[in-house]
mmCIF file of C-alpha atoms in Angstrom:
data_model
loop_
_atom_site.group_PDB
_atom_site.id
_atom_site.type_symbol
_atom_site.label_atom_id
_atom_site.label_comp_id
_atom_site.label_asym_id
_atom_site.label_seq_id
_atom_site.Cartn_x
_atom_site.Cartn_y
_atom_site.Cartn_z
ATOM 1 C CA MET E 1 -0.683 30.748 60.655
ATOM 2 C CA ALA E 2 -4.252 29.706 61.119
ATOM 3 C CA ASP E 3 -5.681 27.036 58.937
ATOM 4 C CA TRP E 4 -7.673 29.368 56.558
ATOM 5 C CA GLU E 5 -4.623 31.492 56.140
ATOM 6 C CA ILE E 6 -2.641 28.541 54.944
ATOM 7 C CA TRP E 7 -5.345 27.705 52.412
ATOM 8 C CA VAL E 8 -5.206 31.417 51.230
ATOM 9 C CA VAL E 9 -1.502 30.890 50.764
ATOM 10 C CA ILE E 10 -2.026 27.945 48.811
ATOM 11 C CA GLY E 11 -4.491 29.753 46.642
ATOM 12 C CA VAL E 12 -2.085 32.596 46.097
ATOM 13 C CA LEU E 13 0.617 30.046 45.102
ATOM 14 C CA CYS E 14 -1.843 28.540 42.691
ATOM 15 C CA VAL E 15 -2.484 32.219 41.023
ATOM 16 C CA ALA E 16 1.474 32.549 40.828
ATOM 17 C CA THR E 17 1.939 29.519 39.123
ATOM 18 C CA ALA E 18 -0.941 30.306 36.574
ATOM 19 C CA ALA E 19 0.303 33.803 35.981
ATOM 20 C CA THR E 20 3.857 32.608 35.240
ATOM 21 C CA ARG E 21 3.264 29.429 33.231
ATOM 22 C CA SER E 22 0.014 29.910 31.485
ATOM 23 C CA ALA E 23 -0.203 33.871 30.836
ATOM 24 C CA PHE E 24 1.967 33.594 27.807
ATOM 25 C CA TRP E 25 -0.249 30.674 26.496
ATOM 26 C CA MET E 26 -3.318 32.817 26.880
ATOM 27 C CA ILE E 27 -2.099 36.081 25.324
ATOM 28 C CA GLY E 28 1.136 35.125 23.699
ATOM 29 C CA HIS E 29 -0.223 35.120 19.985
ATOM 30 C CA ARG E 30 -1.018 38.854 20.481
ATOM 31 C CA VAL E 31 2.489 39.724 21.202
ATOM 32 C CA THR E 32 5.492 39.784 18.823
ATOM 33 C CA ILE E 33 8.742 39.052 20.309
ATOM 34 C CA PRO E 34 11.622 40.632 18.496
ATOM 35 C CA PRO E 35 13.677 38.094 16.714
ATOM 36 C CA ARG E 36 16.867 39.002 18.572
ATOM 37 C CA VAL E 37 15.151 38.119 21.855
ATOM 38 C CA GLN E 38 13.779 34.926 20.175
ATOM 39 C CA GLU E 39 17.419 34.161 19.447
ATOM 40 C CA MET E 40 18.426 34.626 22.934
ATOM 41 C CA LEU E 41 15.569 32.523 24.370
ATOM 42 C CA ARG E 42 16.848 29.548 22.650
ATOM 43 C CA TYR E 43 19.556 29.349 25.415
ATOM 44 C CA ALA E 44 17.146 29.896 28.058
ATOM 45 C CA PRO E 45 16.249 26.284 28.943
ATOM 46 C CA ALA E 46 20.071 25.257 29.235
ATOM 47 C CA CYS E 47 20.708 28.361 31.262
ATOM 48 C CA ALA E 48 17.797 27.819 33.486
ATOM 49 C CA LEU E 49 18.428 24.108 34.260
ATOM 50 C CA ALA E 50 22.283 25.180 35.037
ATOM 51 C CA ALA E 51 20.991 27.879 37.558
ATOM 52 C CA ILE E 52 18.613 25.532 39.290
ATOM 53 C CA ILE E 53 21.255 22.870 39.595
ATOM 54 C CA GLY E 54 24.468 25.037 40.228
ATOM 55 C CA PRO E 55 23.590 25.535 43.932
ATOM 56 C CA ASP E 56 22.516 21.981 44.636
ATOM 57 C CA PHE E 57 25.918 20.935 43.540
ATOM 58 C CA LEU E 58 28.214 23.622 45.263
ATOM 59 C CA ILE E 59 26.225 25.016 48.344
ATOM 60 C CA ASP E 60 25.930 22.900 51.479
ATOM 61 C CA THR E 61 23.102 22.979 53.848
ATOM 62 C CA GLN E 62 24.759 25.673 55.890
ATOM 63 C CA GLY E 63 24.756 28.013 52.648
ATOM 64 C CA GLU E 64 28.318 27.886 52.346
ATOM 65 C CA VAL E 65 30.165 27.316 48.828
ATOM 66 C CA GLN E 66 32.107 24.054 48.952
ATOM 67 C CA PHE E 67 34.409 23.873 46.038
ATOM 68 C CA THR E 68 36.389 21.017 47.660
ATOM 69 C CA LEU E 69 37.054 17.318 47.465
ATOM 70 C CA ALA E 70 35.217 17.065 50.524
ATOM 71 C CA ASN E 71 31.860 17.969 48.809
ATOM 72 C CA PRO E 72 30.268 14.676 47.921
ATOM 73 C CA LYS E 73 27.619 16.224 45.689
ATOM 74 C CA LEU E 74 30.035 17.832 43.581
ATOM 75 C CA LEU E 75 32.340 14.820 43.094
ATOM 76 C CA ALA E 76 29.170 12.729 42.497
ATOM 77 C CA GLY E 77 27.944 15.341 40.067
ATOM 78 C CA VAL E 78 31.255 15.277 38.025
ATOM 79 C CA ALA E 79 31.182 11.529 38.114
ATOM 80 C CA ALA E 80 27.572 11.488 36.847
ATOM 81 C CA PHE E 81 28.565 13.888 34.103
ATOM 82 C CA ALA E 82 31.249 11.820 32.727
ATOM 83 C CA PHE E 83 29.232 8.772 33.129
ATOM 84 C CA TYR E 84 26.381 10.305 30.990
ATOM 85 C CA LEU E 85 28.859 11.528 28.365
ATOM 86 C CA TRP E 86 29.970 8.049 27.967
ATOM 87 C CA ARG E 87 26.749 5.838 28.172
ATOM 88 C CA ARG E 88 24.151 8.612 27.266
ATOM 89 C CA ASN E 89 21.693 6.910 29.501
ATOM 90 C CA MET E 90 19.738 8.834 31.973
ATOM 91 C CA LEU E 91 18.482 6.345 34.340
ATOM 92 C CA LEU E 92 21.727 4.522 34.734
ATOM 93 C CA THR E 93 23.382 7.953 35.186
ATOM 94 C CA ILE E 94 20.978 8.810 38.090
ATOM 95 C CA LEU E 95 21.796 5.523 39.642
ATOM 96 C CA PHE E 96 25.353 5.706 39.290
ATOM 97 C CA GLY E 97 25.353 9.199 40.536
ATOM 98 C CA MET E 98 23.335 8.325 43.665
ATOM 99 C CA LEU E 99 25.543 5.315 44.404
ATOM 100 C CA VAL E 100 28.769 7.558 44.015
ATOM 101 C CA PHE E 101 27.280 10.121 46.153
ATOM 102 C CA THR E 102 25.975 7.562 48.833
ATOM 103 C CA ALA E 103 29.386 5.717 48.958
ATOM 104 C CA LEU E 104 31.403 9.083 49.282
ATOM 105 C CA ARG E 105 28.872 10.287 52.200
ATOM 106 C CA VAL E 106 28.872 6.934 54.045
ATOM 107 C CA LEU E 107 32.498 5.934 53.614
ATOM 108 C CA HIS E 108 33.702 9.359 54.475
ATOM 109 C CA VAL E 109 35.982 9.572 51.490
ATOM 110 C CA PHE E 110 38.092 12.824 51.268
ATOM 111 C CA GLY E 111 36.550 13.524 54.548
ATOM 112 C CA ALA E 112 33.079 13.927 53.082
ATOM 113 C CA ALA E 113 30.623 15.624 55.457
ATOM 114 C CA GLY E 114 27.066 14.273 55.167
ATOM 115 C CA MET Y 1 0.184 31.198 1.653
ATOM 116 C CA SER Y 2 -3.474 30.352 2.337
ATOM 117 C CA ALA Y 3 -4.510 29.922 5.803
ATOM 118 C CA GLU Y 4 -6.021 26.382 5.307
ATOM 119 C CA ASP Y 5 -4.575 23.354 3.823
ATOM 120 C CA GLY Y 6 -6.394 21.087 0.984
ATOM 121 C CA GLN Y 7 -8.459 19.282 3.784
ATOM 122 C CA GLY Y 8 -9.825 22.848 4.799
ATOM 123 C CA ARG Y 9 -8.002 22.685 8.086
ATOM 124 C CA HIS Y 10 -5.928 25.355 9.869
ATOM 125 C CA PRO Y 11 -2.314 24.195 8.987
ATOM 126 C CA ALA Y 12 -1.401 24.614 12.588
ATOM 127 C CA SER Y 13 -3.758 22.062 13.647
ATOM 128 C CA ILE Y 14 -2.077 19.093 11.707
ATOM 129 C CA GLY Y 15 -0.146 18.411 15.052
ATOM 130 C CA ASP Y 16 -3.266 18.150 17.180
ATOM 131 C CA ALA Y 17 -4.691 14.702 16.154
ATOM 132 C CA PRO Y 18 -4.135 12.219 18.727
ATOM 133 C CA ASN Y 19 -1.147 9.974 17.863
ATOM 134 C CA ARG Y 20 -0.469 6.895 19.724
ATOM 135 C CA GLU Y 21 3.043 6.659 18.414
ATOM 136 C CA ALA Y 22 3.988 10.274 19.280
ATOM 137 C CA TRP Y 23 2.415 9.861 22.875
ATOM 138 C CA SER Y 24 4.604 6.762 23.562
ATOM 139 C CA ASP Y 25 7.513 8.633 21.946
ATOM 140 C CA GLY Y 26 7.223 11.335 24.457
ATOM 141 C CA PHE Y 27 6.554 8.865 27.167
ATOM 142 C CA LYS Y 28 9.775 6.926 26.325
ATOM 143 C CA THR Y 29 11.781 10.179 26.094
ATOM 144 C CA GLY Y 30 10.456 11.210 29.538
ATOM 145 C CA LEU Y 31 10.666 7.826 31.210
ATOM 146 C CA PRO Y 32 14.150 7.955 32.741
ATOM 147 C CA THR Y 33 13.415 11.405 34.134
ATOM 148 C CA LEU Y 34 10.311 10.061 35.897
ATOM 149 C CA PHE Y 35 12.399 8.545 38.741
ATOM 150 C CA GLY Y 36 14.302 11.861 39.418
ATOM 151 C CA ILE Y 37 10.939 13.767 39.463
ATOM 152 C CA ALA Y 38 9.373 11.403 41.918
ATOM 153 C CA ALA Y 39 12.302 11.491 44.130
ATOM 154 C CA TRP Y 40 12.082 15.409 43.854
ATOM 155 C CA GLY Y 41 8.313 15.227 44.690
ATOM 156 C CA LEU Y 42 9.164 13.134 47.570
ATOM 157 C CA VAL Y 43 11.677 15.562 49.104
ATOM 158 C CA VAL Y 44 8.961 18.566 48.755
ATOM 159 C CA GLY Y 45 6.326 16.160 50.273
ATOM 160 C CA ILE Y 46 8.536 15.540 53.359
ATOM 161 C CA ALA Y 47 9.534 19.217 53.599
ATOM 162 C CA MET Y 48 5.821 20.068 53.624
ATOM 163 C CA VAL Y 49 4.894 18.018 56.440
ATOM 164 C CA LYS Y 50 8.150 18.812 58.328
ATOM 165 C CA SER Y 51 7.602 22.335 58.052
ATOM 166 C CA GLY Y 52 4.253 22.051 59.835
ATOM 167 C CA LEU Y 53 1.545 21.714 57.234
ATOM 168 C CA SER Y 54 -1.224 19.276 57.963
ATOM 169 C CA VAL Y 55 -1.858 16.339 55.732
ATOM 170 C CA PRO Y 56 -4.762 17.880 54.151
ATOM 171 C CA GLN Y 57 -2.976 21.095 53.581
ATOM 172 C CA ALA Y 58 0.187 19.429 52.052
ATOM 173 C CA LEU Y 59 -2.038 17.438 49.797
ATOM 174 C CA GLY Y 60 -3.783 20.521 48.528
ATOM 175 C CA MET Y 61 -0.630 22.371 47.903
ATOM 176 C CA THR Y 62 0.923 19.576 45.817
ATOM 177 C CA LEU Y 63 -2.233 19.166 43.726
ATOM 178 C CA LEU Y 64 -3.171 22.753 43.343
ATOM 179 C CA VAL Y 65 0.344 24.396 43.117
ATOM 180 C CA PHE Y 66 2.376 21.808 41.209
ATOM 181 C CA ALA Y 67 5.555 24.060 41.273
ATOM 182 C CA GLY Y 68 8.324 22.341 43.487
ATOM 183 C CA SER Y 69 10.746 25.275 43.710
ATOM 184 C CA ALA Y 70 7.941 27.602 44.582
ATOM 185 C CA GLN Y 71 6.594 25.361 47.269
ATOM 186 C CA LEU Y 72 9.950 24.746 48.680
ATOM 187 C CA ALA Y 73 10.433 28.594 48.798
ATOM 188 C CA SER Y 74 7.167 29.255 50.496
ATOM 189 C CA LEU Y 75 7.539 26.822 53.438
ATOM 190 C CA PRO Y 76 10.098 29.003 55.590
ATOM 191 C CA LEU Y 77 8.051 32.072 54.816
ATOM 192 C CA ILE Y 78 4.795 30.332 56.139
ATOM 193 C CA ALA Y 79 6.684 28.904 58.992
ATOM 194 C CA ALA Y 80 7.897 32.563 59.705
ATOM 195 C CA GLN Y 81 4.301 34.026 59.434
ATOM 196 C CA ALA Y 82 5.464 36.178 56.552
ATOM 197 C CA PRO Y 83 2.713 38.411 54.880
ATOM 198 C CA ILE Y 84 0.842 36.809 52.280
ATOM 199 C CA TRP Y 85 2.079 39.320 49.418
ATOM 200 C CA VAL Y 86 5.551 38.387 50.232
ATOM 201 C CA ILE Y 87 4.831 34.876 49.775
ATOM 202 C CA PHE Y 88 2.924 35.716 46.403
ATOM 203 C CA ALA Y 89 6.031 37.839 45.378
ATOM 204 C CA THR Y 90 8.540 35.126 46.251
ATOM 205 C CA ALA Y 91 6.630 32.456 44.419
ATOM 206 C CA LEU Y 92 6.227 34.882 41.203
ATOM 207 C CA VAL Y 93 10.142 35.421 41.285
ATOM 208 C CA VAL Y 94 10.929 31.678 41.607
ATOM 209 C CA ASN Y 95 8.517 30.801 38.825
ATOM 210 C CA LEU Y 96 9.743 33.768 36.519
ATOM 211 C CA ARG Y 97 11.836 31.230 34.486
ATOM 212 C CA PHE Y 98 8.427 29.802 33.346
ATOM 213 C CA VAL Y 99 7.591 33.035 31.678
ATOM 214 C CA ILE Y 100 10.563 32.403 29.414
ATOM 215 C CA PHE Y 101 9.626 28.793 28.839
ATOM 216 C CA SER Y 102 6.010 29.577 27.994
ATOM 217 C CA ALA Y 103 7.294 32.175 25.489
ATOM 218 C CA LEU Y 104 9.012 29.425 23.842
ATOM 219 C CA LEU Y 105 6.378 26.803 23.967
ATOM 220 C CA ALA Y 106 3.047 28.738 23.714
ATOM 221 C CA PRO Y 107 3.702 29.601 19.783
ATOM 222 C CA HIS Y 108 3.597 25.892 19.017
ATOM 223 C CA PHE Y 109 0.016 25.605 20.424
ATOM 224 C CA ALA Y 110 -1.374 29.026 20.036
ATOM 225 C CA HIS Y 111 -4.342 27.697 17.825
ATOM 226 C CA LEU Y 112 -5.549 25.568 20.499
ATOM 227 C CA PRO Y 113 -8.669 26.498 22.551
ATOM 228 C CA TRP Y 114 -8.046 28.699 25.676
ATOM 229 C CA ARG Y 115 -8.920 26.132 28.146
ATOM 230 C CA GLN Y 116 -6.590 23.527 26.702
ATOM 231 C CA ARG Y 117 -3.757 26.256 26.341
ATOM 232 C CA PHE Y 118 -4.362 27.183 30.030
ATOM 233 C CA TYR Y 119 -3.791 23.663 31.532
ATOM 234 C CA LEU Y 120 -1.120 22.616 29.191
ATOM 235 C CA GLY Y 121 0.649 25.851 30.270
ATOM 236 C CA TYR Y 122 -0.012 25.085 33.845
ATOM 237 C CA ILE Y 123 1.357 21.690 34.075
ATOM 238 C CA SER Y 124 4.498 22.346 31.923
ATOM 239 C CA GLY Y 125 7.447 21.829 34.192
ATOM 240 C CA ASP Y 126 11.105 22.572 33.494
ATOM 241 C CA LEU Y 127 11.883 18.925 32.128
ATOM 242 C CA THR Y 128 8.933 18.779 29.927
ATOM 243 C CA VAL Y 129 9.742 22.071 28.193
ATOM 244 C CA ALA Y 130 13.498 21.272 27.715
ATOM 245 C CA LEU Y 131 12.638 17.824 26.407
ATOM 246 C CA PHE Y 132 9.820 19.047 24.147
ATOM 247 C CA LEU Y 133 12.078 21.630 22.466
ATOM 248 C CA GLN Y 134 14.878 19.288 21.744
ATOM 249 C CA ARG Y 135 12.577 17.361 19.730
ATOM 250 C CA TYR Y 136 10.660 20.292 18.309
ATOM 251 C CA PRO Y 137 12.964 23.241 18.096
ATOM 252 C CA THR Y 138 10.749 25.308 15.642
ATOM 253 C CA ALA Y 139 6.975 26.188 16.023
ATOM 254 C CA ALA Y 140 6.410 24.799 12.535
ATOM 255 C CA PRO Y 141 3.431 22.407 12.694
ATOM 256 C CA ALA Y 142 4.248 18.822 12.740
ATOM 257 C CA VAL Y 143 2.187 15.780 12.960
ATOM 258 C CA GLY Y 144 1.783 14.175 16.608
ATOM 259 C CA LYS Y 145 3.301 17.327 18.248
ATOM 260 C CA LEU Y 146 0.237 17.628 20.825
ATOM 261 C CA SER Y 147 0.389 13.907 21.579
ATOM 262 C CA TYR Y 148 4.167 13.939 21.915
ATOM 263 C CA LEU Y 149 3.729 16.889 24.502
ATOM 264 C CA LYS Y 150 1.138 15.042 26.610
ATOM 265 C CA GLY Y 151 3.178 11.967 26.490
ATOM 266 C CA LEU Y 152 5.899 14.103 28.350
ATOM 267 C CA MET Y 153 3.599 16.186 30.603
ATOM 268 C CA PHE Y 154 1.027 13.692 31.972
ATOM 269 C CA PRO Y 155 3.456 10.933 33.151
ATOM 270 C CA ASN Y 156 5.546 13.760 34.520
ATOM 271 C CA TRP Y 157 2.601 15.212 36.490
ATOM 272 C CA ILE Y 158 1.720 11.781 37.800
ATOM 273 C CA ALA Y 159 5.288 10.872 38.922
ATOM 274 C CA TRP Y 160 5.476 14.184 40.715
ATOM 275 C CA GLN Y 161 2.413 13.610 42.630
ATOM 276 C CA VAL Y 162 3.082 9.990 43.429
ATOM 277 C CA GLY Y 163 6.342 11.015 44.783
ATOM 278 C CA SER Y 164 4.753 14.000 46.823
ATOM 279 C CA PHE Y 165 2.103 11.657 48.174
ATOM 280 C CA VAL Y 166 4.589 9.154 49.344
ATOM 281 C CA GLY Y 167 6.747 12.014 50.855
ATOM 282 C CA ILE Y 168 3.550 13.343 52.855
ATOM 283 C CA PHE Y 169 2.371 9.916 54.191
ATOM 284 C CA LEU Y 170 5.582 8.227 54.887
ATOM 285 C CA GLY Y 171 8.210 10.984 54.488
ATOM 286 C CA SER Y 172 9.034 11.479 58.123
ATOM 287 C CA ALA Y 173 10.626 7.898 58.018
ATOM 288 C CA VAL Y 174 13.159 8.733 55.391
ATOM 289 C CA PRO Y 175 16.251 10.335 56.922
ATOM 290 C CA ALA Y 176 17.158 13.585 55.456
ATOM 291 C CA GLU Y 177 20.787 12.654 55.011
ATOM 292 C CA TRP Y 178 19.994 10.212 52.402
ATOM 293 C CA GLY Y 179 19.907 13.208 50.060
ATOM 294 C CA LEU Y 180 17.108 11.801 47.804
ATOM 295 C CA GLY Y 181 16.580 15.233 46.137
ATOM 296 C CA PHE Y 182 20.032 14.841 44.383
ATOM 297 C CA ALA Y 183 18.336 12.372 42.111
ATOM 298 C CA GLY Y 184 16.406 15.259 40.786
ATOM 299 C CA THR Y 185 19.485 17.201 40.376
ATOM 300 C CA LEU Y 186 21.183 14.560 38.369
ATOM 301 C CA ALA Y 187 17.993 14.186 36.089
ATOM 302 C CA ILE Y 188 18.234 17.949 35.453
ATOM 303 C CA LEU Y 189 22.074 17.529 34.536
ATOM 304 C CA CYS Y 190 21.239 14.794 32.167
ATOM 305 C CA ILE Y 191 18.739 16.747 30.428
ATOM 306 C CA MET Y 192 21.099 19.945 30.327
ATOM 307 C CA VAL Y 193 24.081 18.108 28.728
ATOM 308 C CA PRO Y 194 22.322 17.643 25.102
ATOM 309 C CA LEU Y 195 21.168 21.327 25.378
ATOM 310 C CA MET Y 196 24.812 22.473 25.252
ATOM 311 C CA ILE Y 197 24.438 22.287 21.401
ATOM 312 C CA ASN Y 198 27.478 24.520 20.808
ATOM 313 C CA ASN Y 199 30.337 26.458 22.542
ATOM 314 C CA ALA Y 200 28.050 29.485 22.926
ATOM 315 C CA ALA Y 201 25.569 27.412 24.959
ATOM 316 C CA LEU Y 202 28.305 25.725 26.767
ATOM 317 C CA CYS Y 203 29.598 29.225 28.070
ATOM 318 C CA GLY Y 204 26.095 30.355 28.668
ATOM 319 C CA VAL Y 205 25.694 27.405 31.003
ATOM 320 C CA LEU Y 206 28.726 27.656 32.850
ATOM 321 C CA VAL Y 207 28.138 31.461 33.384
ATOM 322 C CA SER Y 208 24.637 30.559 34.509
ATOM 323 C CA GLY Y 209 25.712 28.087 36.908
ATOM 324 C CA ALA Y 210 28.419 30.231 38.420
ATOM 325 C CA ILE Y 211 26.151 33.129 39.019
ATOM 326 C CA SER Y 212 23.336 30.891 40.487
ATOM 327 C CA VAL Y 213 25.994 30.054 43.280
ATOM 328 C CA LEU Y 214 27.439 33.534 43.673
ATOM 329 C CA ALA Y 215 24.081 35.273 43.766
ATOM 330 C CA TYR Y 216 22.512 32.606 45.759
ATOM 331 C CA GLU Y 217 22.106 34.845 48.853
ATOM 332 C CA LEU Y 218 19.878 37.311 47.000
ATOM 333 C CA PRO Y 219 16.386 37.335 48.377
ATOM 334 C CA TYR Y 220 13.312 35.831 46.828
ATOM 335 C CA LYS Y 221 15.531 33.600 44.720
ATOM 336 C CA LEU Y 222 16.396 36.658 42.470
ATOM 337 C CA GLY Y 223 19.968 34.944 41.971
ATOM 338 C CA LEU Y 224 18.316 32.073 39.678
ATOM 339 C CA LEU Y 225 16.644 34.843 37.413
ATOM 340 C CA LEU Y 226 19.794 36.931 37.238
ATOM 341 C CA ALA Y 227 21.860 33.692 36.337
ATOM 342 C CA VAL Y 228 19.432 32.834 33.564
ATOM 343 C CA LEU Y 229 19.458 36.350 32.087
ATOM 344 C CA VAL Y 230 23.300 36.670 32.184
ATOM 345 C CA GLY Y 231 23.782 33.160 31.048
ATOM 346 C CA MET Y 232 21.529 33.951 27.900
ATOM 347 C CA VAL Y 233 23.054 37.289 27.166
ATOM 348 C CA THR Y 234 26.660 35.515 27.414
ATOM 349 C CA ALA Y 235 25.671 32.768 24.984
ATOM 350 C CA MET Y 236 24.291 35.274 22.705
ATOM 351 C CA VAL Y 237 27.238 37.514 22.551
ATOM 352 C CA ILE Y 238 29.496 34.575 22.070
ATOM 353 C CA GLU Y 239 27.418 33.200 19.353
ATOM 354 C CA GLU Y 240 27.673 36.768 17.488
ATOM 355 C CA THR Y 241 31.377 36.945 18.225
ATOM 356 C CA ILE Y 242 32.063 33.635 16.596
ATOM 357 C CA ALA Y 243 29.765 34.405 13.690
ATOM 358 C CA LYS Y 244 31.650 37.833 13.062
ATOM 359 C CA LYS Y 245 35.040 35.863 13.147
ATOM 360 C CA LYS Y 246 33.762 33.552 10.438
ATOM 361 C CA VAL Y 247 32.601 36.234 8.289
ATOM 362 C CA SER Y 248 35.892 38.367 8.614
ATOM 363 C CA ARG Y 249 37.880 35.205 7.663
ATOM 364 C CA GLY Y 250 35.643 35.017 4.528
#
């Protein structure tokens, strides 16, 4: 792509962000959401976060599902989850999870493939 | 109920006055996530430069777009010379969850001037929304609300931009196999856990996570959207089933 085309793409992505993030803030008070949908939306943040991280834990760089002990991200994720339930401290959990992930990866525990 | 309180102000605006304590509360709540956010920004910064964007283009993209998943999704499409409307459509779909988020957050601040609503919406990322709603689940006015949001939001924006800039300038030196983006994934995990407030939410999360993996191959990241929708409906159905059981037991 030419330089100007990439700048057009950046502009278009900017519009896509504004349209999805800001539109409701601009016009939302003129729209009434049915109570049932509001009830359902309460679960949206948790479900959205799960949908974002699900593939990070389970799908490898080749796009294959890795539901095995050889998947360092899955094991480190389970370890971090347990650690968070125990200590309830996010920063420590991130450091602990990265440590487990890196150890599994470098030491090839369970035949972990980078 | 009258539209104005005793001081002649609109009741919704009682949360707008700058409130230092609320700002630092928000900052403290978001602080542990900033490390993960910066690591995530770093990964996107590296990806932008490695996929062939020039440094000014990459800086422009991170400053103007500020939507990591949409940026990441657009990079292979740019490299493949995809038509611009395809890139636009893809970014819209990747960002569709933000429409749900804005529907949750916007009612809290519907009384603010449009310019402020526009930029608050524009820079409200996943983590900001999730953490804010944990503290203020309903749109009822509360002292310090706006300051709390800003205390979450501005440091989050700065952490992302710092991470991205480092990624853009130094990123090619960081080996991809270090998997620094995983720190961002772990940050999201920590924020998700307290949101599993009941069994219904737990089931929604499990279903949503499973579908995001099974539907990963769908084009334009539609799998993400499908996962969120099915997860929400599942949680709702389970909540209603539990409620009915309680009623029938008396």
